[in-house]
Phi, psi and omega in degrees: 000139188286139169284143171309135175285145180270138179291109178224130195282125175277138190277149174275174184302332165288352186239017186276333172283153194311123160306120193282129182278151164267147188280152176319312169272024165287346177295137183284126171280166173288163185225156171281184173294348175248018175087353178282139184300135165254112182191150000263013175193184180314113169316302198281358162284312181307312174299295171326313171291331177275338174292312176306295188304313173309321181293311180317308195272356173274325202291331182069028165264178199283123173256137183234116174272145182227073186282158160304167181277340192269179187289321182289330182284311191300317169313316178290329170298302173305317165313304171313292186307327190283314195285319171309289192306328174296321198279348176118355173296119190300141178304316188300327176277357184245122179249161173232162173222106191274096190299141189295167192299123180080001185247155173254174185286355178273345183287145192299335190281333174288310174321311174288327172296310167313309187298305188309335183279352175051059179279162178239352164213144186236143169233119184256115187235127175078019176200171170105347194276074164193158192286147182193184174279185186299156179314312176219163185260074161208111179308335185284338184277134179258134174236131184250140173237097197261112176207162184241346187297137182299105201194152166245356196242149181197159185304163190289135177064005161301131170282131194225138162230118191250124165274344192306352187231022186236080184289163332300132201293118179291145178287171176296330180280345182268327167299327180287329184300313173304321176302299194279335190291354181249352177285335180222149182302321196256026189266340197284325181291346181277334190236347188295321186288331175287319167313311185290323174300315186277336186283321186282347175296321177270310185255014168094164183272005179250028172295146170252123193281070184237163189299149014280004174291152199287171172272115178244029166307321195285327171311303182289337186286324177283329187218117180298153187284333178304307174302320192287293178314317161315292193299330169297320180290328181282328176291329181272337178310288181324315187288339176287330187288159172314323183297335191066048202260057181303319195299338175283330168286324174306299177303322177291311184294319168303328188267357178286134172251357176201177183279342178300323187300334180292319186283349169269356186293119186289329166318297181301312185292335165298316178297304182300327175292316186307312200273324166304316177292324169305317177310310190293344177260347180273331207266015178266010173302147189268125184283151157243157204248144171297155190290352196260342192070006180274344185238137173253118173260133173232135168257135186229164184220100193203135176285348193251152170272074203246355176300320186290322186300307182303321175305310191284332184289306182294327179290348166288336195238339193273156188205116172205178186270334182254356191286118182243317195229131156268117173254128173244121194230115188256122175257001174249021179272325177228125172315128163079008183236156169247113199251123179221138171252143182230135174231149176302124166296152188288335186290337178254003178299350174252007186281161192223117359281163196300156179285151175223112185286326183285323177302310177295308172318308194275343172278337163303317177296334187275003184282353182277143182247024173237230190240035181302310195305320182287323173284345173264358157064196197291344192272003175255134178058039183253161174128254181215151175327315188260002178208096173228194189164212175164172187233100193229164185291156178304313189296312168319308178299312171305325171298328173301298164323309183293322176284341175274355188048051186294133185083339178279135188304152174278145172303146193292165167291153170291150170312124183086002183271146183281123181272134181291152163278176196287315188189170156215150187215131161295131172303131189249155197262007185268170188274340167271143187260148191287338181306332185293342189267347182241023183087150165324155171276150181278000000 
């Protein structure tokens, strides 16, 4: 049966050239009462973090770094590690804890695993931004959280440095770099390229480094952007595999003296080949749309964490007058759960008001008249306004899809309302073409 064409606007001649999209750093930063820029976080919190790191290094006590699993989190973690050793901490006193597949630092098994390592200081980077008890059950342990995910709630008694309310929001590696770069005069060459790798990992390799972001010209003169971007791809690969081999990426990054050192790591190369093959296998799924046409839903079943990659890819290619969000749901990643990733469609990036994925997801959930929001829990609609998602039960996910009315025919246009033409589509590098999902060209 031929799929019904989705309403996609045909551009006028004056709009045939690619629409200008605002760059990430074009947003106006916050300012204090004297007009000084407030970025990348609260000045008081940044200074407190510096004091915390100096205390860690001078104490010669056990320090535990708890980085997130992606390039941004791992780079931020190694920036902390290198800063601590440069400040005088013994490398043997610094340990790492990598959270298991599907877990958060708030899960009891993770809290127990961290406690068994007997740290006196814990530094959590690129995760942990949600309400919870102390990072571990030991009042003598001091904790620092460095993160950029949207939240106003954090673990009890932790010192927090969050970039989430200071636009343009810094990545965790960039925030960590800004905290550490002024602690020692010679630290920048050791951590600058890691800041670039982590930031490109989260914000993409076309990012324009404009103020208030730091000037990275010296970094890119020393290390080519190609080597940095290729290293990011390799660092992200192990955690996407079914094996969830994050430790390989951490060890490779910790041992590296430049991005080029990462490019020859056999385990990372093998993991990337595995993920590329899985993305190619899973990416040809046909989308279904919410009744209002705002959300495109792709369903896959994979033990690998490829749903964010596929969401990002399709967000750059699907294009319609109504489309706002691309959602890729993976029912094979964790038993009994659906892991889903959402990205703003490229065609919707300049909408006014701006698309906010977290608000949109919560608005759908609020249509429920039972206890769906409670049952979905804390792992629903977390992350960023531009890149969010969740991990929820299969039953709850199906209820969410029902609230979106995914697959239902859209209502006919009201009388006098202008009917849009079928489509325009940006060229996709994928072998399957989007034309087949919307009917033949007229």
